[in-house]
Coordinates of C-alpha atoms in Angstrom, one line a residue:
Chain A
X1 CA 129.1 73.9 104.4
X2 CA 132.8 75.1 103.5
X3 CA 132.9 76.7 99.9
X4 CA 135.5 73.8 98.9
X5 CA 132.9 71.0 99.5
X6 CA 130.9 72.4 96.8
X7 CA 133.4 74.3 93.8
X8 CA 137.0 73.7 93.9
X9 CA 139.2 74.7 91.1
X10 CA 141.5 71.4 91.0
X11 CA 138.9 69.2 91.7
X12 CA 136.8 70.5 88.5
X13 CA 140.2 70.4 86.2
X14 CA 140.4 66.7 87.4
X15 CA 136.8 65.7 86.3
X16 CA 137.1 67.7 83.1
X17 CA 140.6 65.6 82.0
X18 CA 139.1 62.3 83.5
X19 CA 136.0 62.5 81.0
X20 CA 137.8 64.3 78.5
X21 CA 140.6 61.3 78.8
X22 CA 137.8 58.7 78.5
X23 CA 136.0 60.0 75.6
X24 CA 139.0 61.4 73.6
X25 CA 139.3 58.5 71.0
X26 CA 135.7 59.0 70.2
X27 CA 135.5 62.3 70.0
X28 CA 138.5 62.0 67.4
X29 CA 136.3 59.7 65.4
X30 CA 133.6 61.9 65.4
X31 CA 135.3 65.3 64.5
X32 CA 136.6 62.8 61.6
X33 CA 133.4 62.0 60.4
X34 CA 132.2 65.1 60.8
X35 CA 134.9 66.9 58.8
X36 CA 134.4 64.5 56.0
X37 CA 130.4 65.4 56.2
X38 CA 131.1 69.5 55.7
X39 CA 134.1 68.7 53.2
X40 CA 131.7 66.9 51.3
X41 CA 128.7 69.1 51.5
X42 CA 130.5 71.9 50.6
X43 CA 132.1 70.3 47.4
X44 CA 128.3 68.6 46.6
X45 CA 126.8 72.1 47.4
X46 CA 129.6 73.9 44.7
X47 CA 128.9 71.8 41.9
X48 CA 125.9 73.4 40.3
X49 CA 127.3 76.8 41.6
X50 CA 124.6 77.0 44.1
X51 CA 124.1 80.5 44.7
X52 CA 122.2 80.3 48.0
X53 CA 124.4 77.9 49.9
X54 CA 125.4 79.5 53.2
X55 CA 128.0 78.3 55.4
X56 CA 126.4 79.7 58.2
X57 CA 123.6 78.0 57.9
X58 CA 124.8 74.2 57.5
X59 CA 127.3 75.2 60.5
X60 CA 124.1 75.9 62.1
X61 CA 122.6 73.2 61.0
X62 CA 125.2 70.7 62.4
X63 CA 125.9 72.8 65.7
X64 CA 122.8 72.4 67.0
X65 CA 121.4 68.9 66.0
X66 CA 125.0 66.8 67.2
X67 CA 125.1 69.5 70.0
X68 CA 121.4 68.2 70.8
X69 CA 122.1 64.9 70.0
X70 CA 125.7 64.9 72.4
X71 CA 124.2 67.1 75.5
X72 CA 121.2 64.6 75.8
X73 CA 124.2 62.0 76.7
X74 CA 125.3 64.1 78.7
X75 CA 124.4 62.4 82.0
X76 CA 124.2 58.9 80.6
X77 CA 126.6 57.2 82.9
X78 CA 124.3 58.5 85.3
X79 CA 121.4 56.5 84.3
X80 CA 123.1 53.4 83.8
X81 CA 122.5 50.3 86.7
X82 CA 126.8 49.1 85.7
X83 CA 127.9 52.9 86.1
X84 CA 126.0 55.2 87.9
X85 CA 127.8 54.4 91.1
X86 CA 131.2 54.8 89.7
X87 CA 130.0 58.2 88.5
X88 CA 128.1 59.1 92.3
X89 CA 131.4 58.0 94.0
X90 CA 133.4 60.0 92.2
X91 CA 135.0 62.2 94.7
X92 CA 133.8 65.5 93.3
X93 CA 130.4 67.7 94.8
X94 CA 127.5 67.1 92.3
X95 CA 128.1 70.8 91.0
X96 CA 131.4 70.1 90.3
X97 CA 129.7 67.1 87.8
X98 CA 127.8 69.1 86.5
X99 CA 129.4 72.0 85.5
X100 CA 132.0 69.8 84.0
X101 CA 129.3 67.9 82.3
X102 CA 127.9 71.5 81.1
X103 CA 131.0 72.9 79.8
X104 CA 132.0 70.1 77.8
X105 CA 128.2 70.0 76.3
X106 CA 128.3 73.2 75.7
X107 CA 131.3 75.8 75.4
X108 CA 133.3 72.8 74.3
X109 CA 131.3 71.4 71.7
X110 CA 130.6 74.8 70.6
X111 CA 134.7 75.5 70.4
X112 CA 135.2 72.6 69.2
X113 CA 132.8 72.6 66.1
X114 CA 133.8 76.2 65.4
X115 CA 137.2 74.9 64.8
X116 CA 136.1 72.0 62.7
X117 CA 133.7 73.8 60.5
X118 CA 136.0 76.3 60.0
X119 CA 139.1 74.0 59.0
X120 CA 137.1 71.7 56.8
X121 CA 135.0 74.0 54.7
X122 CA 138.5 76.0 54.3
X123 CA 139.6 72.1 52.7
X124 CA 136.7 72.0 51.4
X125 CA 136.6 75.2 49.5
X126 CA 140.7 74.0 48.6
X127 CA 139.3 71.4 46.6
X128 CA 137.0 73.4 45.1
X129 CA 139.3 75.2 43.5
X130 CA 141.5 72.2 42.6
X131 CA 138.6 70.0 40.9
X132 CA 136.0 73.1 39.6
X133 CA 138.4 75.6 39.1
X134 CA 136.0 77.8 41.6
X135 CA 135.0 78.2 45.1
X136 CA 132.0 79.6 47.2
X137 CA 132.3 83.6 47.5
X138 CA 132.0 83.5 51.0
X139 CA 133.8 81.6 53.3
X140 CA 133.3 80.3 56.5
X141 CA 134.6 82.9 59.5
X142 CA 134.2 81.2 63.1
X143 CA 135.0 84.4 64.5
X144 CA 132.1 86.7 62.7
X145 CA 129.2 88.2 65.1
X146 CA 127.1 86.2 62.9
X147 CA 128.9 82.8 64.0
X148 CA 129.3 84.1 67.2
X149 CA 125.4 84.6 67.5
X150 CA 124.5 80.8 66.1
X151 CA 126.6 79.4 68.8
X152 CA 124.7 81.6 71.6
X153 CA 121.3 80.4 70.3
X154 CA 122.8 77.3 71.0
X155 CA 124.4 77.5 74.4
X156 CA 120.8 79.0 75.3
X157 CA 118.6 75.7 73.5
X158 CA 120.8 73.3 74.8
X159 CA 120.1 73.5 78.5
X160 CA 116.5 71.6 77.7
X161 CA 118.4 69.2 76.4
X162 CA 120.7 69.2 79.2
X163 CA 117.8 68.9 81.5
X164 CA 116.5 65.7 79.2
X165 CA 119.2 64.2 79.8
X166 CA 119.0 64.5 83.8
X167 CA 115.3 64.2 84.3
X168 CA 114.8 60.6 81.3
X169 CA 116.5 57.8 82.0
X170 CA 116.9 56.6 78.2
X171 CA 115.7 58.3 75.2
X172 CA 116.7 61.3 76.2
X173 CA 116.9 62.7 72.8
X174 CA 113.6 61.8 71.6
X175 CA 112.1 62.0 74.5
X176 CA 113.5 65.9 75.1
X177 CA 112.2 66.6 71.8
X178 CA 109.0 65.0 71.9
X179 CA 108.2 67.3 74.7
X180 CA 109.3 70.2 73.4
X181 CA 107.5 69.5 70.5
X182 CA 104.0 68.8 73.0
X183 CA 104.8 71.7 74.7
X184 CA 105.4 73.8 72.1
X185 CA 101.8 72.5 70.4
X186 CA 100.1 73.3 73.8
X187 CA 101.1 77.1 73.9
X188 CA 100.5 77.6 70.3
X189 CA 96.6 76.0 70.9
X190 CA 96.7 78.1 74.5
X191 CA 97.8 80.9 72.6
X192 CA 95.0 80.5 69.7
X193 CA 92.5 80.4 72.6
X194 CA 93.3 83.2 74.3
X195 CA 93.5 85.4 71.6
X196 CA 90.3 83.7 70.4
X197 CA 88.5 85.0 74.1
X198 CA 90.6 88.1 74.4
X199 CA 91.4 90.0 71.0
X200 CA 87.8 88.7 69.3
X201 CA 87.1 91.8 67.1
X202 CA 90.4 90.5 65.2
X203 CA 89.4 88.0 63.7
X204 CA 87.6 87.6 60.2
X205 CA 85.0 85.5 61.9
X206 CA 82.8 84.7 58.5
X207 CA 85.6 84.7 55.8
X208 CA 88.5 82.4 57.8
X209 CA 87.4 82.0 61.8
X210 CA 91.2 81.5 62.8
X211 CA 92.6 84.4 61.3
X212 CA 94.0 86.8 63.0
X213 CA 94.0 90.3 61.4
X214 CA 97.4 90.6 62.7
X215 CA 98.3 94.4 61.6
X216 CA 95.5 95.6 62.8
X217 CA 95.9 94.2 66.3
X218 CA 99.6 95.5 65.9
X219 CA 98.4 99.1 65.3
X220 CA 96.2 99.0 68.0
X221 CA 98.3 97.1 70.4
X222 CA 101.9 98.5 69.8
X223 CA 103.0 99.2 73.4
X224 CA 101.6 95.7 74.9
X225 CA 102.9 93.9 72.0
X226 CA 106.4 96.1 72.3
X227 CA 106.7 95.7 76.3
X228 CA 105.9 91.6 75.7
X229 CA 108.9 91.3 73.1
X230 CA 111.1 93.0 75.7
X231 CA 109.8 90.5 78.6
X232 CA 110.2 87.4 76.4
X233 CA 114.0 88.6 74.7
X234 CA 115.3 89.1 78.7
X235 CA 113.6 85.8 79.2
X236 CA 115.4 83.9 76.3
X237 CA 118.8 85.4 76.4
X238 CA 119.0 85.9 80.5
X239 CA 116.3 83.6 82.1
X240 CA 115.8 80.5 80.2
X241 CA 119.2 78.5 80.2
X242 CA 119.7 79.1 84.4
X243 CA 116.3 77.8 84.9
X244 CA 116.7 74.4 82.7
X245 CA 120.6 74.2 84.1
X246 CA 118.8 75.2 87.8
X247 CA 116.1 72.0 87.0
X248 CA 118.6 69.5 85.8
X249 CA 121.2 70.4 88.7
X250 CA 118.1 69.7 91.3
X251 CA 117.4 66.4 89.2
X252 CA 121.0 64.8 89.5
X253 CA 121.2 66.0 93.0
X254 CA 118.2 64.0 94.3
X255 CA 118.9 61.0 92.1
X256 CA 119.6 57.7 93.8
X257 CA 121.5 54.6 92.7
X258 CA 118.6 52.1 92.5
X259 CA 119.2 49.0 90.5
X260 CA 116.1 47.1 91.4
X261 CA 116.2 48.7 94.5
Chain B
X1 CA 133.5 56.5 111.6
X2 CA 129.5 55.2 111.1
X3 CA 127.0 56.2 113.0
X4 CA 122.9 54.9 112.1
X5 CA 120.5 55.5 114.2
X6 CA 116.8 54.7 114.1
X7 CA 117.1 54.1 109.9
X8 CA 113.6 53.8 108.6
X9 CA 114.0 52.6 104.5
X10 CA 111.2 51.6 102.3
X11 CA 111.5 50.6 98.8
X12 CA 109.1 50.9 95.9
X13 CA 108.2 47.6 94.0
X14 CA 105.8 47.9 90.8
X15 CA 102.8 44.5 90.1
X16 CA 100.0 43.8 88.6
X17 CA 97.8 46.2 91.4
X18 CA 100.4 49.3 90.6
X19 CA 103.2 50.4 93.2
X20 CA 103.7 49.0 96.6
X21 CA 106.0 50.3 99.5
X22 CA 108.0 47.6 100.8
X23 CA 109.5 48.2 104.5
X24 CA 113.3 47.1 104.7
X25 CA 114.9 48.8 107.2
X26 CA 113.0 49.6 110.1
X27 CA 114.6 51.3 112.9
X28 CA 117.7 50.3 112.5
X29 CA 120.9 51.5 114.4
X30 CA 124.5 50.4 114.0
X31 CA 127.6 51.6 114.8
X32 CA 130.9 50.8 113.5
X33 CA 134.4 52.0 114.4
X34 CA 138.1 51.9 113.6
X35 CA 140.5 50.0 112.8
X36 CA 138.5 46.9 112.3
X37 CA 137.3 44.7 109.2
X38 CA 133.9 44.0 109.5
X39 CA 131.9 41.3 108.1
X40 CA 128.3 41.8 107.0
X41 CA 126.3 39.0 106.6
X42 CA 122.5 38.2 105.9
X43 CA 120.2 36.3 104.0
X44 CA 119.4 37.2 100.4
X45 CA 117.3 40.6 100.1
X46 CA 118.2 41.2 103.8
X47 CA 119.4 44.7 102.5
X48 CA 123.4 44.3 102.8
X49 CA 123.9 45.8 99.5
X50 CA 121.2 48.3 100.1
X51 CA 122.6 49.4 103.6
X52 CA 126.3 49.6 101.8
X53 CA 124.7 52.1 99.2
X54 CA 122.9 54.0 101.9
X55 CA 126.2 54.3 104.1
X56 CA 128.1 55.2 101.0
X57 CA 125.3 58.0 99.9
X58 CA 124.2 56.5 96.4
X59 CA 120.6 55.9 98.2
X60 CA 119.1 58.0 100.7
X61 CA 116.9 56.9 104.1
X62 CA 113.6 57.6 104.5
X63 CA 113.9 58.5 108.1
X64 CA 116.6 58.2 110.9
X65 CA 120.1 59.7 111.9
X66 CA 123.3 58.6 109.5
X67 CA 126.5 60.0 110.2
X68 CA 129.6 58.7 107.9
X69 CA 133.1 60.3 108.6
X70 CA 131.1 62.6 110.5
X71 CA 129.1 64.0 107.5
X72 CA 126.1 63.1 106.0
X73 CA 125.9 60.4 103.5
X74 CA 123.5 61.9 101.3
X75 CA 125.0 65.3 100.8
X76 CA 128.0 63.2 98.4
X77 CA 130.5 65.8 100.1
X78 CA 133.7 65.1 98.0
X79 CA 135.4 65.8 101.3
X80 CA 134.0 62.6 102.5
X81 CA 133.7 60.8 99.0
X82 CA 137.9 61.4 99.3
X83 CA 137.5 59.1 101.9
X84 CA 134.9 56.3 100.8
X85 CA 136.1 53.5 98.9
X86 CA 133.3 51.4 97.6
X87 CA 133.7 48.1 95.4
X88 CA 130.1 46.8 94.2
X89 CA 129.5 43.0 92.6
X90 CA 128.9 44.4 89.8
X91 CA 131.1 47.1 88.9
X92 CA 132.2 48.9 85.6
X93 CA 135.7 49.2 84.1
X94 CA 136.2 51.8 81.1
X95 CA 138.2 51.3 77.9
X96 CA 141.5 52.3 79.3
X97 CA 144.9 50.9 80.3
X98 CA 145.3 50.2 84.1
X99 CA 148.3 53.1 84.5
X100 CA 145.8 55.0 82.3
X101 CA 142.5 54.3 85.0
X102 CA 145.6 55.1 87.5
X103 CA 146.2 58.4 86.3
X104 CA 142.6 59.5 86.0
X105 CA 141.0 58.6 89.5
X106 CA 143.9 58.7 92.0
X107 CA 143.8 62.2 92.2
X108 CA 140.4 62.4 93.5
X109 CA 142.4 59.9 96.3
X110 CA 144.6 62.7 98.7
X111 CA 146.3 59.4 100.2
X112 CA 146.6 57.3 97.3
X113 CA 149.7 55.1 97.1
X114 CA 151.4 54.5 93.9
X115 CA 153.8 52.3 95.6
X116 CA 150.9 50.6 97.1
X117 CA 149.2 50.3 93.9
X118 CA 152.4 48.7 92.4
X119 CA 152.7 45.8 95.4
X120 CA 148.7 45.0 95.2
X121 CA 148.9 44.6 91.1
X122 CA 152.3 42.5 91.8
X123 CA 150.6 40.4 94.4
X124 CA 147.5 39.9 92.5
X125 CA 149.4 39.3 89.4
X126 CA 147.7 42.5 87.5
X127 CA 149.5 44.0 84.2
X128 CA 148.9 47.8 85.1
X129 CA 149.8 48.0 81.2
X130 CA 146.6 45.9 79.7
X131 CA 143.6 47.3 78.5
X132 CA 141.3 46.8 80.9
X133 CA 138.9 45.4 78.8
X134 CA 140.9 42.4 77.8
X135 CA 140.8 41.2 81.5
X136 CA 139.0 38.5 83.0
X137 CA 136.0 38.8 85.5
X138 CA 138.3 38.2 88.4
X139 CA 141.2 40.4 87.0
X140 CA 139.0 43.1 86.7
X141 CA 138.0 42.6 89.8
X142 CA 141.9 42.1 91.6
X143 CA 142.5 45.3 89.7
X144 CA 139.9 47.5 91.4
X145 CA 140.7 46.0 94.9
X146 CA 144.2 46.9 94.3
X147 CA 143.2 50.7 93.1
X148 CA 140.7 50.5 96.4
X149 CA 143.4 49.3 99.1
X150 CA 145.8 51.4 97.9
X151 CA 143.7 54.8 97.8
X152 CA 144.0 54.3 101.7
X153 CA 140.4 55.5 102.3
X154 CA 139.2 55.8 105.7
X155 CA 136.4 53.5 105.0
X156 CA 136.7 50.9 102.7
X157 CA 133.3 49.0 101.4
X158 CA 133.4 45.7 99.3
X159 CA 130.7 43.7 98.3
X160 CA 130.8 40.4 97.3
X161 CA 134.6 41.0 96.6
X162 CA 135.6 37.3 96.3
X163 CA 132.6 36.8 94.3
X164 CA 134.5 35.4 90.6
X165 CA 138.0 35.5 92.5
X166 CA 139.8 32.3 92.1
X167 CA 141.0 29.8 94.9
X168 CA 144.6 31.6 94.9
X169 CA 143.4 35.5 94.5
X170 CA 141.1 34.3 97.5
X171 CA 144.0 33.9 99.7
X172 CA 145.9 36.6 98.0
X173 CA 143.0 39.1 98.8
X174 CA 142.7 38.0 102.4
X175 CA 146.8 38.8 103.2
X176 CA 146.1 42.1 101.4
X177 CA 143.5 43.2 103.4
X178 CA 144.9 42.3 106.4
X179 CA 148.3 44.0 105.4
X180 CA 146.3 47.2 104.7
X181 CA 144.5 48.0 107.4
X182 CA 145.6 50.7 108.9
X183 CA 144.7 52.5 112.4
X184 CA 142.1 55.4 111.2
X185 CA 140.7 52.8 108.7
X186 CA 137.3 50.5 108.3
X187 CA 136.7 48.1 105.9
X188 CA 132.9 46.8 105.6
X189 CA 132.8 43.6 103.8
X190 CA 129.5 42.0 102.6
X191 CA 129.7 38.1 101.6
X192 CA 127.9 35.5 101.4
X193 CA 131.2 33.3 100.9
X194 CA 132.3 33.4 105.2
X195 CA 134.6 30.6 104.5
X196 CA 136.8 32.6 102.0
X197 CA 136.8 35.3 104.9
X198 CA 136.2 33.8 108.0
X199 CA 140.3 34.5 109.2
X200 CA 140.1 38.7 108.6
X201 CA 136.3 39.5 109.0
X202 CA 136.4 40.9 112.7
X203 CA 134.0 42.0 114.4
X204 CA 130.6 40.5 112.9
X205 CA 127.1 42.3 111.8
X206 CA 124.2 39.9 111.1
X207 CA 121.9 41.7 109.1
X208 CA 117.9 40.3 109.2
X209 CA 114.2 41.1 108.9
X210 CA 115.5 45.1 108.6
X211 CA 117.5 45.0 111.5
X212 CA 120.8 44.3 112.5
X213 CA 120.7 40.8 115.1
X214 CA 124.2 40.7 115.9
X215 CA 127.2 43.5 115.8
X216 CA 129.6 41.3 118.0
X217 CA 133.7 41.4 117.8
X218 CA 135.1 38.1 117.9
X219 CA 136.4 37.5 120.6
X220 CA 132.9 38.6 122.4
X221 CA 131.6 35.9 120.3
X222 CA 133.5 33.5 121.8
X223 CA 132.6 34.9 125.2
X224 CA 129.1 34.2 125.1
X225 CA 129.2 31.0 122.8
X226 CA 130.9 27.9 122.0
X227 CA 131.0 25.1 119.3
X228 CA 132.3 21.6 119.6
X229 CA 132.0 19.0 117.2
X230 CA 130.6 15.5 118.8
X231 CA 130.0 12.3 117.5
X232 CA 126.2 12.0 118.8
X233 CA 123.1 14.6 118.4
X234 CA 122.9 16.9 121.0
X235 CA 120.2 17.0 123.6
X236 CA 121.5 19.4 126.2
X237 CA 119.3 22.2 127.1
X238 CA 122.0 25.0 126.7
X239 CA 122.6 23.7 122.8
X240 CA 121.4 26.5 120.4
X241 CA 121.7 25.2 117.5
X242 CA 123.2 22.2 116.0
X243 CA 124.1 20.8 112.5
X244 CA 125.2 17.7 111.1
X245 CA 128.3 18.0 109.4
X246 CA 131.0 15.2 107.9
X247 CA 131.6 12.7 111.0
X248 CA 129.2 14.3 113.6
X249 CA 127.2 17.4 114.9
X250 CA 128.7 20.9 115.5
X251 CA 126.9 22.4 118.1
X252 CA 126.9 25.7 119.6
X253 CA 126.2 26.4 122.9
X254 CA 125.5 28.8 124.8
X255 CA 128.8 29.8 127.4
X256 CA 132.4 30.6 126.9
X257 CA 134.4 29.1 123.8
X258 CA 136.8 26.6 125.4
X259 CA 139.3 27.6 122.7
X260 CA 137.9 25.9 119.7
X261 CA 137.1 28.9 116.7
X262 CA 133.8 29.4 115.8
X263 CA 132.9 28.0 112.4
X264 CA 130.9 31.9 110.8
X265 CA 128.6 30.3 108.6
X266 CA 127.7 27.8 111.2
X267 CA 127.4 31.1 113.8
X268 CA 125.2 32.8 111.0
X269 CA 122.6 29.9 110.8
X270 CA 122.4 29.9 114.9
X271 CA 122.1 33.5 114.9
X272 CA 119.2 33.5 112.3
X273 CA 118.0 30.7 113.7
X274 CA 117.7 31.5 117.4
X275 CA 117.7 35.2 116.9
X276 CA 115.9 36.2 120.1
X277 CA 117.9 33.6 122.2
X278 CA 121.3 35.0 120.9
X279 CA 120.1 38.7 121.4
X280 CA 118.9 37.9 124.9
X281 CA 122.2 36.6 125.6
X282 CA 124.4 39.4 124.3
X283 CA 122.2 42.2 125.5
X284 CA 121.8 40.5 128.9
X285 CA 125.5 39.8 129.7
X286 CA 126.4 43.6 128.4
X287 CA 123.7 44.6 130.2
X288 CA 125.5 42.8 133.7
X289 CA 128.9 44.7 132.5
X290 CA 127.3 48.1 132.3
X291 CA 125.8 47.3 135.9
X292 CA 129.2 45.7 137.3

């Protein structure tokens, strides 16, 4: 198979202005709304002079639940019985779709937010001024490592999400995080047991039989505890978003167009 | 252009007792080549639409050989989806103007035809400048059949396209295709309506119980059988199939056409039938070729 069958450079421009052209108007709305949303919170959040309102934190806030909400869409046309053939015959390699589909998900929402968040709090902060007389002490920088590091959590999460919406064929937002959430109650209870078999002599058996005297067990276990961190952070920041990207790519690639069928 | 060989595909239906494999396609082979226009016919649930989507990649076979443009189907090689141009009965338009759709998808299309474009939407009376959305069933539909003809594919595959078309667009469609078709193209057109088609659908593939009965041109057809129309039932021995129609019987026989055209739907219902009788007839006088 010839490299140009499976990535091509034009090819992958064309697919990212034909869905960029289809979804424009509503992505127009939506940065609308959304603006409105942080202008407002920011003027709601000044009134009192609330001294622990963060920025960051709302940006967060926002950044990843619409990012959630939008990559579980991502593959939507996909799923449906009216359109997944337009979107099959599309003459583009399945990679092509989905990096396309990944980009806009991702680095483009995350872009794309950046800039909002950072032009409407800036309004938002103007009419601060204008109606209170005062404004926030810190303002929002999309360009701070702090920013910067919200929207890599994000680019990271976002590939279950991704792989939600390639692997359920509707509700792939509550279904994604349904699982996550059963998945997440499985290794904490896996977890429990096997700390409960393995690292016995920590617990306070008579006074509370689930806790876990966890500085002791620290103390003790520095170097295990020290060498697992180090496994699970080059897991999180190098592993985990290939593998779910890896899994949904695999999904859309066996998918048929069924309909009944 | 399509090669299927041996084509094993099973579907999965869900009932009351859980989920049951249902057979559709059992070794099925078929083989089409260009230029022609073919027509594929069949009963309901014989598998047209299911053999379009296999040919055009969106299913995959269970077992078997498949070769389309000389690649394989289900890899979706945009090298070969370039060349596929497939029209479903029920298809999806987005929220866009027609020059707008235009400018979006024809560059996936390496021979796409803006001038073409511009005589199909004239011919089928389309306003490239309307919203999509506002348009009529039928519209819609002209409006995609223009895109398709014009994106010169090397195989083009409509089904059901006159489906919702009305009595003029029918006509309008027909001088289209026929105006279209060029040397290094194939158009595969699934219908239930022959009569709307009857003029440009040449050779034709009779799709039934999972295999295909009859991939005959035209002209082989007429060959190997004849119809008349007589006054009185038929009783000859060599009569496959008869029906009664408005002021007689059309009848077809077997033996050379005596100039009269064959009436499709009338050759569809003989074919289905007398299936073994027609196969034994075409297999047996290309069997005498091959020997002569």
């Amino acid at each position: 198979m010839k490299l140009s069958d499976t990535l091509e450079g034009k090819r992958l421009v064309n697919l990212l202005k034909r869905d960029v052209y289809l979804s424009w108007q509503s992505i127009l709305i939506k940065s609308a709304a959304l603006s409105a949303v942080i202008i407002v919170l920011t003027v709601i959040n000044n009134m009192g002079r609330n001294p622990g309102f963060s920025h960051l934190i709302n940006f967060a806030l926002i950044l990843f639940l619409v990012g959630y909400v939008i990559t579980a869409k991502a593959f939507i046309d996909m799923h449906s019985k009216s359109r997944a053939y337009e979107w099959f015959m599309l003459p583009a390699s399945i990679l092509e779709k989905f990096i396309v589909r990944l980009t806009i998900t991702s680095i483009g929402w995350s872009v794309l937010f950046l800039a909002i968040y950072a032009l409407s709090s800036l309004a938002g902060e103007g009419l601060n001024v204008l109606i209170f007389g005062y404004r926030h002490t810190l303002l929002f920088n999309p360009f701070a490592f702090s920013a910067l590091k919200v929207v890599l959590h994000y680019l990271i999460t976002q590939s279950v999400f991704l792989f939600g919406a390639a692997y359920f064929k509707s509700g792939h937002f509550v279904k994604t995080s349904l699982s996550i959430i059963l998945f997440v109650v499985i290794i904490a209870a896996l977890a429990v047991f096997i700390g409960r078999i393995f690292f016995f002599q920590y617990y306070e058996e008579i006074v509370k039989p689930i806790y876990l005297n966890w500085e002791n067990l620290q103390y003790d276990l520095y170097p295990l505890l020290k060498a697992v961190s180090k496994v699970c952070k080059v897991a999180y920041y190098v592993l985990f978003a290939p593998f779910f990207w890896f899994l949904a790519y695999l999904r859309i690639k066996e998918k048929e167009v069924k309909n009944g069928v | 252009m399509v090669d299927i060989h041996n084509l094993t595909f099973s579907y999965w239906r869900e009932n009351k007792r859980g989920k049951n494999k249902y057979p559709l396609f059992d070794n099925l082979s078929l083989s089409l080549k260009s230029p022609n226009i073919y027509g594929l016919l069949g009963r309901n649930g014989a598998g047209k639409t299911t053999l379009l989507k296999i040919i055009t990649g969106q299913l995959f076979k269970n077992y078997g050989e498949i070769s389309v443009l000389g690649a394989d189907p289900a890899k979706r090689l945009p090298g070969m989806l370039s060349r596929i141009y497939f029209l479903p009965e029920v298809f999806y338009l987005p929220s866009l103007r027609g020059y707008e759709y235009v400018k979006i998808h024809s560059p996936f299309y390496p021979e796409f035809s803006e001038e073409a474009f511009r005589k199909n939407s004239q011919e089928f009376d389309i306003d490239p400048d309307k919203r999509l959305n506002s348009l009529s069933y039928g519209q819609k539909k002209k409006f995609l059949i223009g895109f398709g003809l014009a994106t010169r594919c090397s195989l083009i595959v409509f089904d059901e396209p006159t489906n919702g078309l009305d009595i003029p667009s029918k006509s309008q469609f027909r001088r289209l295709v026929s105006n279209s078709v060029q040397d290094n193209q194939t158009f595969i057109i699934s219908t239930h309506q022959v009569r709307d088609l009857e003029h440009i659908i040449d050779p034709i593939i009779i799709l039934d119980t999972g295999k295909v009965i009859l991939n005959e041109s035209m002209e082989r057809i007429s060959a190997e059988l004849s119809m008349t129309i007589q006054r009185d039932e038929p009783e000859e021995t060599n009569t496959l199939y008869s029906e009664k129609t408005l002021g007689g019987y059309a009848v077809i026989k077997k033996g050379p056409s005596g100039g009269e055209a064959i009436d499709i739907e009338i050759l569809f219902n003989t074919v289905i039938s007398n299936r073994e009788k027609v196969i034994e007839i075409f297999n047996k006088n290309r069997e005498d070729k091959n020997e002569a």
